[in-house]
Every structure is written in C-alpha cells, then in structure tokens.
Short mmCIF file of C-alpha atoms and ligand atoms in Angstrom, two decimals:
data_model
loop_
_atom_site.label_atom_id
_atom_site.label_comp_id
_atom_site.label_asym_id
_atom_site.label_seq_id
_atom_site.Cartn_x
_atom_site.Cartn_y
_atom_site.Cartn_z
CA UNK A 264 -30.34 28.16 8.06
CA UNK A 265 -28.84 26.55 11.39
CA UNK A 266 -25.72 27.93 12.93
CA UNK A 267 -22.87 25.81 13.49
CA UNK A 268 -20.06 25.80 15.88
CA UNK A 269 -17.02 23.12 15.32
CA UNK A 270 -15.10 22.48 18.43
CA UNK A 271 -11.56 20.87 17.26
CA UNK A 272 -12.44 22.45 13.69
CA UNK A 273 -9.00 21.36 12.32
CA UNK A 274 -8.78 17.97 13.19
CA UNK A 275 -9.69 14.95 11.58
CA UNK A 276 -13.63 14.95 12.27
CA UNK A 277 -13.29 18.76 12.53
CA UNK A 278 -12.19 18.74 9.14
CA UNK A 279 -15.20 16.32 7.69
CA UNK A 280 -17.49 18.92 9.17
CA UNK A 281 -16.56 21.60 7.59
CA UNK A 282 -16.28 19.64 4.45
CA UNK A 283 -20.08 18.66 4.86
CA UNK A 284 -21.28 22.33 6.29
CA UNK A 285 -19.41 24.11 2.81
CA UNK A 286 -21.06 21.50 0.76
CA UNK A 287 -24.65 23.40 1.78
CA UNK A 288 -24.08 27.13 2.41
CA UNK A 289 -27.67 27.53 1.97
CA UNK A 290 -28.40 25.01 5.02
CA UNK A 291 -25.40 25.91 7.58
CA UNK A 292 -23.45 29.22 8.79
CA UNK A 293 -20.14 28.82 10.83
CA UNK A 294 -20.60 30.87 13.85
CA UNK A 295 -17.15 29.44 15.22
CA UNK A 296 -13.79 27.59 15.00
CA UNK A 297 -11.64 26.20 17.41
CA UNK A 298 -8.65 24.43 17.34
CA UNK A 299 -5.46 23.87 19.67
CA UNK A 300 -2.67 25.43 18.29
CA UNK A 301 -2.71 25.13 14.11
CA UNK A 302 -3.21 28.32 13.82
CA UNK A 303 -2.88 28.09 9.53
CA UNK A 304 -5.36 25.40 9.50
CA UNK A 305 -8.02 27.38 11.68
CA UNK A 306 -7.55 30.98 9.85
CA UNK A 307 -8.08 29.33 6.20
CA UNK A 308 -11.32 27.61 7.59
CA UNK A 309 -12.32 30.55 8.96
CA UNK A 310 -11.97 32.71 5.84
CA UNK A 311 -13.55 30.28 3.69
CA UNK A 312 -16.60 29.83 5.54
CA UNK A 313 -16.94 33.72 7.28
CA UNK A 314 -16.84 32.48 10.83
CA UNK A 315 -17.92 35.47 13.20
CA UNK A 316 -15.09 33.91 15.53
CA UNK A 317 -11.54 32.07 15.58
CA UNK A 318 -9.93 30.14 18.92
CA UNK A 319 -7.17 28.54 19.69
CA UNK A 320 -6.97 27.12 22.63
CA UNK A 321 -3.53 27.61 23.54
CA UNK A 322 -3.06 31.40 24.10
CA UNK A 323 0.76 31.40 22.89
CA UNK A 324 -0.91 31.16 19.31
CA UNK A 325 -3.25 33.91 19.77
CA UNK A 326 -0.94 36.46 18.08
CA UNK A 327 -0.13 34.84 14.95
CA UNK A 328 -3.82 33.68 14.87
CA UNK A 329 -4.48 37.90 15.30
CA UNK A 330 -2.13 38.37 12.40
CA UNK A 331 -3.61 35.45 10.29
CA UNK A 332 -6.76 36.99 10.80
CA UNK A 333 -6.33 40.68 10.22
CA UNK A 334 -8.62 43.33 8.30
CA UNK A 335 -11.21 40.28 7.91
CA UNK A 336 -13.33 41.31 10.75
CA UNK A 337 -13.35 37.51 11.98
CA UNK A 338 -13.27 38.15 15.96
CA UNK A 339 -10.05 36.23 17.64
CA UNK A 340 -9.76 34.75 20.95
CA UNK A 341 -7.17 32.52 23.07
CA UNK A 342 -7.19 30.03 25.69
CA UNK A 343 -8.74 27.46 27.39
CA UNK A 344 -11.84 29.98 29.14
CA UNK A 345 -12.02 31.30 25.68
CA UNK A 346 -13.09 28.09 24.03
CA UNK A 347 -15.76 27.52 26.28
CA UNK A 348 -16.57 30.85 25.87
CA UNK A 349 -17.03 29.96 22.58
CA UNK A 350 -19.03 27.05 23.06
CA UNK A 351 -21.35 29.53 25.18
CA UNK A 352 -22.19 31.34 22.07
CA UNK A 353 -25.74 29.41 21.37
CA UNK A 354 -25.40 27.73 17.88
CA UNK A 355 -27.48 25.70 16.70
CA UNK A 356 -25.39 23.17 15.92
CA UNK A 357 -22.22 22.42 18.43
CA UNK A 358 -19.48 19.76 16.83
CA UNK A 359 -17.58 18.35 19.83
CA UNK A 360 -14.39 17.09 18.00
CA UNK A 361 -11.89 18.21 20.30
CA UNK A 362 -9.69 15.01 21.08
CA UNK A 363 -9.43 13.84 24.42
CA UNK A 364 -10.65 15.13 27.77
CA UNK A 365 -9.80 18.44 27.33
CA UNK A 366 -13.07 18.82 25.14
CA UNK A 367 -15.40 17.94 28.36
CA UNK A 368 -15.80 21.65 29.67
CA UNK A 369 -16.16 22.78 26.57
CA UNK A 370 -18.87 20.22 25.60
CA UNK A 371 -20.65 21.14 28.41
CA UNK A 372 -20.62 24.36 28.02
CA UNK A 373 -22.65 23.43 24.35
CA UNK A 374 -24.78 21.03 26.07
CA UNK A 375 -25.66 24.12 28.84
CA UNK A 376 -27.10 26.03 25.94
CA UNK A 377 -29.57 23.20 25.56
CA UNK A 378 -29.53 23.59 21.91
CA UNK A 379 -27.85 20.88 19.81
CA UNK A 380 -24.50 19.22 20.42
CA UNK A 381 -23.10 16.47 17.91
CA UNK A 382 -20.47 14.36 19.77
CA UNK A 383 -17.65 12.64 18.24
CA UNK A 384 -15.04 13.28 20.85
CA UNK A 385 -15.95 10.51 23.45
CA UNK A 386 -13.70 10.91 26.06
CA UNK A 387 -15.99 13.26 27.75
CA UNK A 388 -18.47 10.69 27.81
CA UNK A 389 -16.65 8.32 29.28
CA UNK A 390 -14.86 10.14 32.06
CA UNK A 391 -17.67 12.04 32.66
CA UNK A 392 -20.58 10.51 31.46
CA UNK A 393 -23.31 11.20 34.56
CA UNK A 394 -22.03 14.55 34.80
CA UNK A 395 -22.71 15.23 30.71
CA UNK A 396 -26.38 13.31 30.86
CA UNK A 397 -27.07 15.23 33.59
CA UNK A 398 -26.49 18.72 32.20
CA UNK A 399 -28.08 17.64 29.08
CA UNK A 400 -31.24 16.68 31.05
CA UNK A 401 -31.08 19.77 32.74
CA UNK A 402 -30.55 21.78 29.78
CA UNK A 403 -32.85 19.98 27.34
CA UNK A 404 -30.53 20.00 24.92
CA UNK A 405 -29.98 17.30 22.38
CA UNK A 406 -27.46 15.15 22.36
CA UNK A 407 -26.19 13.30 18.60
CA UNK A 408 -24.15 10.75 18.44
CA UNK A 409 -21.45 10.94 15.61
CA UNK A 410 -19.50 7.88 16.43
CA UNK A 411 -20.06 5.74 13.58
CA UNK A 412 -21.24 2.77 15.72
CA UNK A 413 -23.14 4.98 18.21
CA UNK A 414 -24.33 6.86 15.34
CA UNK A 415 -25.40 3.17 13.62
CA UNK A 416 -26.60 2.10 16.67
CA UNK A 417 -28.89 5.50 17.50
CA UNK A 418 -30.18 5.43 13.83
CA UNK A 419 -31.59 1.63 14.89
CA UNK A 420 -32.55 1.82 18.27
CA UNK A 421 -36.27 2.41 19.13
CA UNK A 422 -35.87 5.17 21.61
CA UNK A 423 -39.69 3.87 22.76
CA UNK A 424 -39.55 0.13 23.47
CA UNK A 425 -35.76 0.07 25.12
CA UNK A 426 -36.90 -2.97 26.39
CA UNK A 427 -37.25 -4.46 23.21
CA UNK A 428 -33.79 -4.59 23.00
CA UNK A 429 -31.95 -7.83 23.35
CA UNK A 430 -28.10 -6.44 22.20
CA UNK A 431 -26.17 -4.11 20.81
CA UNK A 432 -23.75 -5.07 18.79
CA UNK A 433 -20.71 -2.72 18.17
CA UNK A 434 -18.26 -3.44 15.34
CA UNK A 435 -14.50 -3.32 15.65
CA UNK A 436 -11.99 -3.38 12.75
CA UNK A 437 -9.57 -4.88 14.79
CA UNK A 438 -7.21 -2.30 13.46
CA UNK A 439 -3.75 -2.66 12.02
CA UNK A 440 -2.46 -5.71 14.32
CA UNK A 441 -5.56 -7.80 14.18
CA UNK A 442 -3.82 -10.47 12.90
CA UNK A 443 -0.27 -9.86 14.64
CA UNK A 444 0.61 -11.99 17.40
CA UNK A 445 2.10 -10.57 20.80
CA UNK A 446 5.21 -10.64 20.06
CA UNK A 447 5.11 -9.39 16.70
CA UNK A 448 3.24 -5.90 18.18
CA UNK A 449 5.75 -5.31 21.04
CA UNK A 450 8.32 -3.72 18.36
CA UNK A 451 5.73 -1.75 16.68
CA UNK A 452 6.66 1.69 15.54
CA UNK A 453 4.16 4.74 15.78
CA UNK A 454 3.91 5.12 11.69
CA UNK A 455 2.59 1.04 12.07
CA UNK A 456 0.03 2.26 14.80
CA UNK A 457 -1.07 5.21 13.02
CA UNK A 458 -1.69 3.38 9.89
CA UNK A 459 -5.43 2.32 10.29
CA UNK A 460 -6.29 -0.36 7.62
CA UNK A 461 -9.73 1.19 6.87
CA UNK A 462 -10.14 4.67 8.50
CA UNK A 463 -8.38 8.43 8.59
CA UNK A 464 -8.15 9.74 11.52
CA UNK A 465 -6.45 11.71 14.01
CA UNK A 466 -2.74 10.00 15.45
CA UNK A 467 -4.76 9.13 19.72
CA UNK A 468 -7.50 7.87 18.44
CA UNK A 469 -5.59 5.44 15.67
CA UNK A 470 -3.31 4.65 18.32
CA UNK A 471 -6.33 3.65 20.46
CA UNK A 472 -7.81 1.42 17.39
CA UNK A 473 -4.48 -0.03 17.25
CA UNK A 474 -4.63 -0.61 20.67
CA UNK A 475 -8.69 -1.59 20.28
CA UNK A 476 -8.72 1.10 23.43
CA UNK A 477 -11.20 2.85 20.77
CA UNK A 478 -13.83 -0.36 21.09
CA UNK A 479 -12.80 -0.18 25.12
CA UNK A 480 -14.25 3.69 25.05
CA UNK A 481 -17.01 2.91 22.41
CA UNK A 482 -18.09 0.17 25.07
CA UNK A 483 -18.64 2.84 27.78
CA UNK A 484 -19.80 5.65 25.59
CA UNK A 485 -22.79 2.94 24.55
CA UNK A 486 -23.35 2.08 28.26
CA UNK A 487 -23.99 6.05 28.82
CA UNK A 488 -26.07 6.58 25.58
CA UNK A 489 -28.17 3.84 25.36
CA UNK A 490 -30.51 2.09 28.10
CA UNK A 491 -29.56 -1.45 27.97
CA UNK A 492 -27.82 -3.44 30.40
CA UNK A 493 -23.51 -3.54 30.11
CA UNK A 494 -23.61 -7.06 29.08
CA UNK A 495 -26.03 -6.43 26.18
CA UNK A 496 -23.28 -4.46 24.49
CA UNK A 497 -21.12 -7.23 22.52
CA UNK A 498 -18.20 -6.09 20.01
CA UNK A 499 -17.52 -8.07 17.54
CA UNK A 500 -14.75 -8.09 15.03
CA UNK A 501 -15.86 -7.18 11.61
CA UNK A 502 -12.77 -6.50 9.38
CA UNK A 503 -14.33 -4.89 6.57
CA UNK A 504 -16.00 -1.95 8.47
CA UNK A 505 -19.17 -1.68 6.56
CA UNK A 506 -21.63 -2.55 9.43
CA UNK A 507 -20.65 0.44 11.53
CA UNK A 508 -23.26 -1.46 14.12
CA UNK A 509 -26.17 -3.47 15.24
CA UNK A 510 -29.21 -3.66 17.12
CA UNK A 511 -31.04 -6.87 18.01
CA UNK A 512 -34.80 -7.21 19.19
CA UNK A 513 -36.40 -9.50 21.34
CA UNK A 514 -38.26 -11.17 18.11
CA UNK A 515 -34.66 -12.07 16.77
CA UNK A 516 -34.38 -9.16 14.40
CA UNK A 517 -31.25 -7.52 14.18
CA UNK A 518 -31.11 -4.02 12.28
CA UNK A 519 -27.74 -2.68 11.33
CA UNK A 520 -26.65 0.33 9.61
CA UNK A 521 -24.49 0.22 6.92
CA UNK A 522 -21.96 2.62 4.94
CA UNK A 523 -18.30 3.63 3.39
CA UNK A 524 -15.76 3.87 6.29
CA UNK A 525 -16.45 7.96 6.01
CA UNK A 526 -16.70 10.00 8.95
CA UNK A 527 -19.38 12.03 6.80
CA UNK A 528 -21.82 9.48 6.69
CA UNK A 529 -22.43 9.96 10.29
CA UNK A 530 -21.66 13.35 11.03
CA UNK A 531 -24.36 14.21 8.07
CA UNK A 532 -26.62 12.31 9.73
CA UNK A 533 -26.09 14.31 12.58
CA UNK A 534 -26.22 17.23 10.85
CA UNK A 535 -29.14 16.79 9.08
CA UNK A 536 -31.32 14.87 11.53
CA UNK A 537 -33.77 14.04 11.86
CA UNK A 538 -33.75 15.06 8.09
CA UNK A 539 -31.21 13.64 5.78
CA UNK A 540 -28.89 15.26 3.46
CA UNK A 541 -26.42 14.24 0.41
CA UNK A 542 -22.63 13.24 1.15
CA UNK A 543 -20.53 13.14 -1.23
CA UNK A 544 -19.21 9.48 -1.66
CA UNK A 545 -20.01 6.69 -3.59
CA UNK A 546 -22.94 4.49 -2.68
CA UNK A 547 -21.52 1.07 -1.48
CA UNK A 548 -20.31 -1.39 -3.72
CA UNK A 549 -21.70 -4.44 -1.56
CA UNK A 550 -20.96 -6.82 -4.81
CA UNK A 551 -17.62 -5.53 -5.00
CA UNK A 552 -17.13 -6.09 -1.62
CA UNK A 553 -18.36 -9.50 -1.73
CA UNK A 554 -18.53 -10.86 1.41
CA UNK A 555 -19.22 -9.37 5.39
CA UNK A 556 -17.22 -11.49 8.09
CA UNK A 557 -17.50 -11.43 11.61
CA UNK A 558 -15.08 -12.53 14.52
CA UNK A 559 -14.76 -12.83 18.15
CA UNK A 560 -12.37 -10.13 19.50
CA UNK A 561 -9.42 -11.52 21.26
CA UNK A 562 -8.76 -10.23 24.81
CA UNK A 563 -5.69 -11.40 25.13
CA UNK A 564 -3.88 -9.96 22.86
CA UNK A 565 -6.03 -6.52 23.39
CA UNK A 566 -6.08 -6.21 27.37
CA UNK A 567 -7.57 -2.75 26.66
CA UNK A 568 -11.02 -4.50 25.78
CA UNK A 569 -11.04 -6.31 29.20
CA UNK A 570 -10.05 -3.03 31.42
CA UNK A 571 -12.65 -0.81 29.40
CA UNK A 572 -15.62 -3.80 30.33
CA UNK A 573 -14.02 -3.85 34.03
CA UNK A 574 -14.25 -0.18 34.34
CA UNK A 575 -17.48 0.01 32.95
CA UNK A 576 -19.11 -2.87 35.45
CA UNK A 577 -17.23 -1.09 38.30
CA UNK A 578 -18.44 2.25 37.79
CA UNK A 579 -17.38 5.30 39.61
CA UNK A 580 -13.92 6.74 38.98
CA UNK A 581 -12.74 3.65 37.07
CA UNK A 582 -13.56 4.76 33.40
CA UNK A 583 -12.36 8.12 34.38
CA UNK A 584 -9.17 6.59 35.62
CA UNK A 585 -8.84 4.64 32.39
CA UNK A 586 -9.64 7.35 30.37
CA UNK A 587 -6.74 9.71 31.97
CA UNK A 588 -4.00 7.11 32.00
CA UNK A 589 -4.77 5.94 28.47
CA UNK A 590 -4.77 9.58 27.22
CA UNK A 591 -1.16 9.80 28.50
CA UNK A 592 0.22 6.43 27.89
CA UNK A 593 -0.69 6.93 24.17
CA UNK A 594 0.76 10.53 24.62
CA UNK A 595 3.79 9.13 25.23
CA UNK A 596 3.78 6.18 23.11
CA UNK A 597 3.34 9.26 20.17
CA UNK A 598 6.35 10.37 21.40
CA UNK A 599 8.40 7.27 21.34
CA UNK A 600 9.02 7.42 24.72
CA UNK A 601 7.21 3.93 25.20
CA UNK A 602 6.31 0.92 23.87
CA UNK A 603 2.91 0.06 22.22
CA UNK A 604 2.54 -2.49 24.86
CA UNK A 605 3.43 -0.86 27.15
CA UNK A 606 0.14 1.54 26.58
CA UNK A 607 -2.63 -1.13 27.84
CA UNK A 608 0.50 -2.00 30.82
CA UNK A 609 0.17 1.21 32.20
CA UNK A 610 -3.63 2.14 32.16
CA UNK A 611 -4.11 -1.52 34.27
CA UNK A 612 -0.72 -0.80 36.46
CA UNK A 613 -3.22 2.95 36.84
CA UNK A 614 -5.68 1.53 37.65
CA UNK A 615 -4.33 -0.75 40.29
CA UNK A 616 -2.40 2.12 42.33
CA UNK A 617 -5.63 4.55 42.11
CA UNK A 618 -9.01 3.79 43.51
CA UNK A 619 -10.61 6.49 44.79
CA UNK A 620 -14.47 7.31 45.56
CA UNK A 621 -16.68 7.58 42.95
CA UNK A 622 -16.79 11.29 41.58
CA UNK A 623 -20.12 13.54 42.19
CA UNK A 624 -19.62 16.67 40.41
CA UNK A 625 -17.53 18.13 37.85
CA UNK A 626 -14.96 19.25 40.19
CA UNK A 627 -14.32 15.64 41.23
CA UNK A 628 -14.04 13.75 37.73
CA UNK A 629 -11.52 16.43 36.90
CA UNK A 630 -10.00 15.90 40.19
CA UNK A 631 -9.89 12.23 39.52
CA UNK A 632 -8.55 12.27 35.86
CA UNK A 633 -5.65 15.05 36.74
CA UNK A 634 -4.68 12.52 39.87
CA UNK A 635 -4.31 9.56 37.29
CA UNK A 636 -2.63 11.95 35.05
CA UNK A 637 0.23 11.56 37.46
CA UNK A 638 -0.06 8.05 38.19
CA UNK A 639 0.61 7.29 34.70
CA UNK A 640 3.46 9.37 34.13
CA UNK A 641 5.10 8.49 37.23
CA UNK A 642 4.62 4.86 34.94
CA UNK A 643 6.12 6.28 32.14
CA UNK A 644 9.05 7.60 33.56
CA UNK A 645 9.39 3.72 34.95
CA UNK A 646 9.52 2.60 31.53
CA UNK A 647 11.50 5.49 29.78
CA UNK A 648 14.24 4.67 33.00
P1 NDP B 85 -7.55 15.13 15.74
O1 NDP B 85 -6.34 14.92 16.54
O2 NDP B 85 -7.48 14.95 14.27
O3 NDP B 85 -8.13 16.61 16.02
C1 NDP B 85 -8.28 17.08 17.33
C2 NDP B 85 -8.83 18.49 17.34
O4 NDP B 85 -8.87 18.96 18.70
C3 NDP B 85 -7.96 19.49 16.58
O5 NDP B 85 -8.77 20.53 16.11
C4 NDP B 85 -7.03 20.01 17.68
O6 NDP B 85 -6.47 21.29 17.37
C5 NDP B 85 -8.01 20.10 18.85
N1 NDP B 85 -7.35 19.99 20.15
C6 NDP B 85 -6.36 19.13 20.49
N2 NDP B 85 -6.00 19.30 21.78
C7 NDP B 85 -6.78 20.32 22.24
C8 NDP B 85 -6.84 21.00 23.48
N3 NDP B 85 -6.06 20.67 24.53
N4 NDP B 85 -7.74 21.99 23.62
C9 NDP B 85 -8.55 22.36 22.58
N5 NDP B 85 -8.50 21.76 21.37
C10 NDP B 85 -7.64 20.75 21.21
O7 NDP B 85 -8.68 14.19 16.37
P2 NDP B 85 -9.89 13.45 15.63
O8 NDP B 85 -10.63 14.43 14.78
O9 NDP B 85 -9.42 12.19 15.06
O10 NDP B 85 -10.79 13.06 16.88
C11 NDP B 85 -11.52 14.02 17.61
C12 NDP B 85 -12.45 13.30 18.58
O11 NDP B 85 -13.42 12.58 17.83
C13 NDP B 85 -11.73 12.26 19.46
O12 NDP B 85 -12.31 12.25 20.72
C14 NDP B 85 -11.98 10.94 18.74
O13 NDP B 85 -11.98 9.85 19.62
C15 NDP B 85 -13.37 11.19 18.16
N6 NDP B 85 -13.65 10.42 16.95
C16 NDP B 85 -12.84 10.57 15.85
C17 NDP B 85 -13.07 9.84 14.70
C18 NDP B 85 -12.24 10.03 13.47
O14 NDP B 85 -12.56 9.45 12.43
N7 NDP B 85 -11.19 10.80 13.51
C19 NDP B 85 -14.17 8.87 14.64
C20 NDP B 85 -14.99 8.85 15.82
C21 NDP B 85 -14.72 9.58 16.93
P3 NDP B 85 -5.02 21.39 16.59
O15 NDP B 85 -5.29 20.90 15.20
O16 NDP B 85 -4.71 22.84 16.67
O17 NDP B 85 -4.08 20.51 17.35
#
C-alpha cells in the first residue's frame, strides 16, 4: 500500500490520478488533495477516497471548503504555506499537477522528502530546473516523469549508456492550427484554442499546444531530464499522437513508446513503476489507425518553438523569463484581453526588455519570474490600449 498525495487534485491530470489511484484501493491511499480554489471538486474527491487532508490554495475558499468538509474528520487547510505544508507530509507518492509556476515550491517541498514525486506540471522544471535537480540530488528522492513524451522517452532511454544516445525525438500534434496559415490564427477565439484535436486538458496548457509553447517547454523539460546534448532533442510533427516519443541509438535503432492519447497511460506508469499496472482503455487499434505520419514543425508560423530552443541554448534566466511571460500572456489571452498572436509577441518582446544574471538559488528564479511577470503585463496593457 503506497500513500499518495495529488498536488492540483482537481485539474485535468489531477483528475486522471485519482481516476487511476480509485481504480486500485488495495495498491494506493490518498493522504492529500489540493487544489486552487474549486472547492466542490476537491471535497467530493476527498470523500470518495478518505483523504486525511483537503487544501486549497487560496485561503478565501477555506471556509466553504470547512463547511464542505464537516463531521467527516478530513483535516482542512488554506493557502499557499499550507500546500507546501502539505507536500511536507512524506507520501509515498507526490503528483505535481498544479499548473504553472506556482506548483515549484510546492514540488520541492515533495522532492525535499526524498521520497517519490511524479511530475506532470513542467513549468517548475523549466524555470527552475537546476534548482529542482539539485534538491532532488540532495534529497535522493525520485523523480518520474509523467509527460507523455518525457514519460515515452524515460521508459526508452538507457539510464546506463547515455552516451549511446544519438536523439531524442519528441512528438508534437501540432495542435488545433497546424494546418492554419498566419493569418487565418490571428482571429482565433479562445473556444478554437482550447479545442485540442487529440487531447483533454486543462485551458494554459491547450492554449500552449495551440500555441506549440507546450513542445517549446517539453524541449527544456527534456534538456533538464535527460543527459544528451540540446541539439539531440528534435520535435517532430506527428499528427496522430500515438508515438508519444522516441529514442535513437548510436547503432541506428530508434525505440519509441506508443499508446491512446490518455494521460493515464503515463501517469500509471508512473504510478506503478517500475512495476506496471492495468488502465482502463482500449488497447490501440494500430489497423484502424492505419497509417503514422511525421512532419517537420514549422517555426514560422510557431515562433514559440524558436524562443523555447533560444532560451534553452542561452541558459540562465532565459527559460525562466519565457516561462513567466508566457504564463501571463496566455493568462490574458484566456481572458480575451489579447490576441492569440499576440501570446508568442509578448514572451519575445519579454524577453528582449529583460536580461538579467543567471539565477543561483531559489530566491533568485522567483525573483526573476515575478520581474518578467511585470514586463509582460506592462505588454499587455500595450495591446489591450
Ligand atoms: P488544470 O488547469 O486542469 O489543473 C490545474 C490544477 O492546479 C487544479 O487542481 C487547480 O486548482 C490547481 N491550481 C491552479 N492554480 C493554482 C495555484 N495558484 N496554486 C495551487 N494550485 C493551483 O491543469 P492540467 O491538469 O491540464 O495541467 C497541470 C500541469 O500538468 C501543467 O503544468 C501542465 O502543463 C501539465 N501537463 C498536463 C497535461 C494534461 O493532459 N492536462 C499533460 C502533460 C502535462 P483549481 O481546480 O481549484 O483551479
């Protein structure tokens, strides 16, 4: 029996978790739930599965979350200290699946407990990525990747001959304007961008497939989590999103993993591993779906794959910057403030006005990402005016 904690519990991946840790009650107990401010969502996952604790993150919600919660005995808790309070509590199992960089404290919180931690929510990573390896190394703990394509690429990389490896090759949709020229994207609305051909998923991160942002961060969260060189990581458009990735060997062998568009294939994996457990979809159909095609991505139309590979070969503060300013460019695309364009626009105009030292510690990257923070709206408000 392994304990699990789900950081972001009622979000998208949150929600697959749970799905997969009910599945096996004999296998998994919740030891906490977290979530920003849906406080309905949390209490009902909480109650089913007898979490000893409930958090939202946003205090304001702490009362109704109290009143959700009554005579069950499930222990309650608000704010931002109190989920990484929470992630302090030594389960077994930590889900990171917060969205955004307001999961990196509380991810390394997990990771300090040098048990565990699965991570889907890769802005951490990216921002921070020297400060999370670090604390992981320090900590011993373990550190799963639940991305699908870090999660295909970790199930076919030999951790033992990293020098064996010739390329990684991550996988891109392309997302809903893959085929949409320029022009055609600049009037998109936010239902178009949150309407991802292949996958469900929370409204930033669809937005950031839309955007191919996503493959951007996926570049830099494979830089930190697997020892190759940055130009060994390749993305490639594959449209049907069955190879979630690839790894290629010296000898010419590629291995790729391969699976339904289903955030529980890899989170299981996670879960599981280095065991394996059952999921519940369908084994793939690969005569039904007939044929695999693969495409180069096109830069031009997605800017947000060429700043991701800049920031990445420039180091330092630059994915941090990226990471920040994209966060609230998509924030306020969301909100219809600006246009979808205008997203990618504003994490390069970011990047230009901002160029600070590289950050050391902790302090710094969050020094760096709430400084861009303001950059970007100050951008914003340029476009809203
Ligand atoms: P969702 O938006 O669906 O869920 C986000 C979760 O984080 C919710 O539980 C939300 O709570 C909580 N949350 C939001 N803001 C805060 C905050 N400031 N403090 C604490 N908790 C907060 O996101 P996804 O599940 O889609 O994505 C989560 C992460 O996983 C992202 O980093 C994403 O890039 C990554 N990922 C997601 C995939 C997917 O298929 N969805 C695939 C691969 C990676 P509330 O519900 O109360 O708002």
């Amino acid at each position: 029996m392994k304990t699990v904690t789900i950081l972001g519990a009622t979000g998208s991946v949150g929600r697959s978790t749970l799905d997969l840790v009910e599945r096996e009650p004999d296998a998994f107990q919740v030891l906490a739930l977290t979530a920003h401010r849906d406080v309905t969502k949390l209490a009902e996952a909480a109650i089913r599965t007898k979490a000893k604790r409930a958090v939202v993150a946003d205090e304001a919600c702490l009362d109704a979350l109290r009143s959700a919660l009554a005579g069950t005995g499930i222990e309650t808790a608000g704010g931002e200290q109190a989920v990484r309070d929470t992630a302090d509590l030594g389960a077994d199992l930590t889900m990171g699946a917060i969205v955004g960089c307001a999961g990196l404290e509380p991810v390394l919180a997990a990771i300090e407990q040098g048990r565990t931690v699965i991570i889907a929510n890769k802005e951490p990573l990216v921002s921070a990525g020297e400060v999370v390896l670090a604390a992981a190394a320090r900590s011993g703990a373990t550190l799963l990747p639940a991305d699908s394509e870090h999660n295909a690429i970790f199930q076919c990389f030999d951790v033992a001959r990293p020098g064996r490896v010739r390329r990684i090759i991550l996988t891109a949709s392309g997302g809903p304007f893959r085929d949409w020229s320029l022009d055609q994207m600049r009037g998109v609305s936010v239902e178009q961008a949150v309407a991802h051909p292949n996958w469900s998923m929370g409204a930033k991160i669809s937005v950031d497939s839309a955007t191919m942002m996503n493959k951007g961060l996926e570049l830099i969260e494979a830089a930190r989590l697997f020892p190759v060189p940055h130009d060994a990581i390749e993305i490639i458009l594959h449209r049907q999103s069955v190879i979630h990735s690839m790894v290629e060997y010296v000898d010419g062998s590629t291995l790729a993993q391969l699976g339904p568009p289903d955030m529980r294939v890899p989170i299981a994996s996670c879960l599981a591993w280095p065991d394996r457990m059952a999921t519940p979809m369908a084994p793939l159909d690969l005569v039904r779906i007939g044929r695999l095609d693969f495409e180069a991505p096109d830069a031009v139309r997605f800017p947000a794959l060429r700043l991701a590979r800049e920031a990445l070969d420039a180091g330092g503060a630059r994915p941090a910057i990226l990471n920040a300013a994209n966060e609230i460019a998509v924030a306020a695309f969301l909100d219809r403030r600006i246009g979808f364009l205008e997203i990618a626009a504003i994490v390069e105009d970011t990047l230009i006005r901002y160029d600070p030292p590289a950050p050391g510690a902790l302090a710094d990257v969050l020094a760096v990402d709430a400084e861009a923070r303001v950059i970007a709206h100050e951008r914003v408000k340029d476009c809203v005016a």
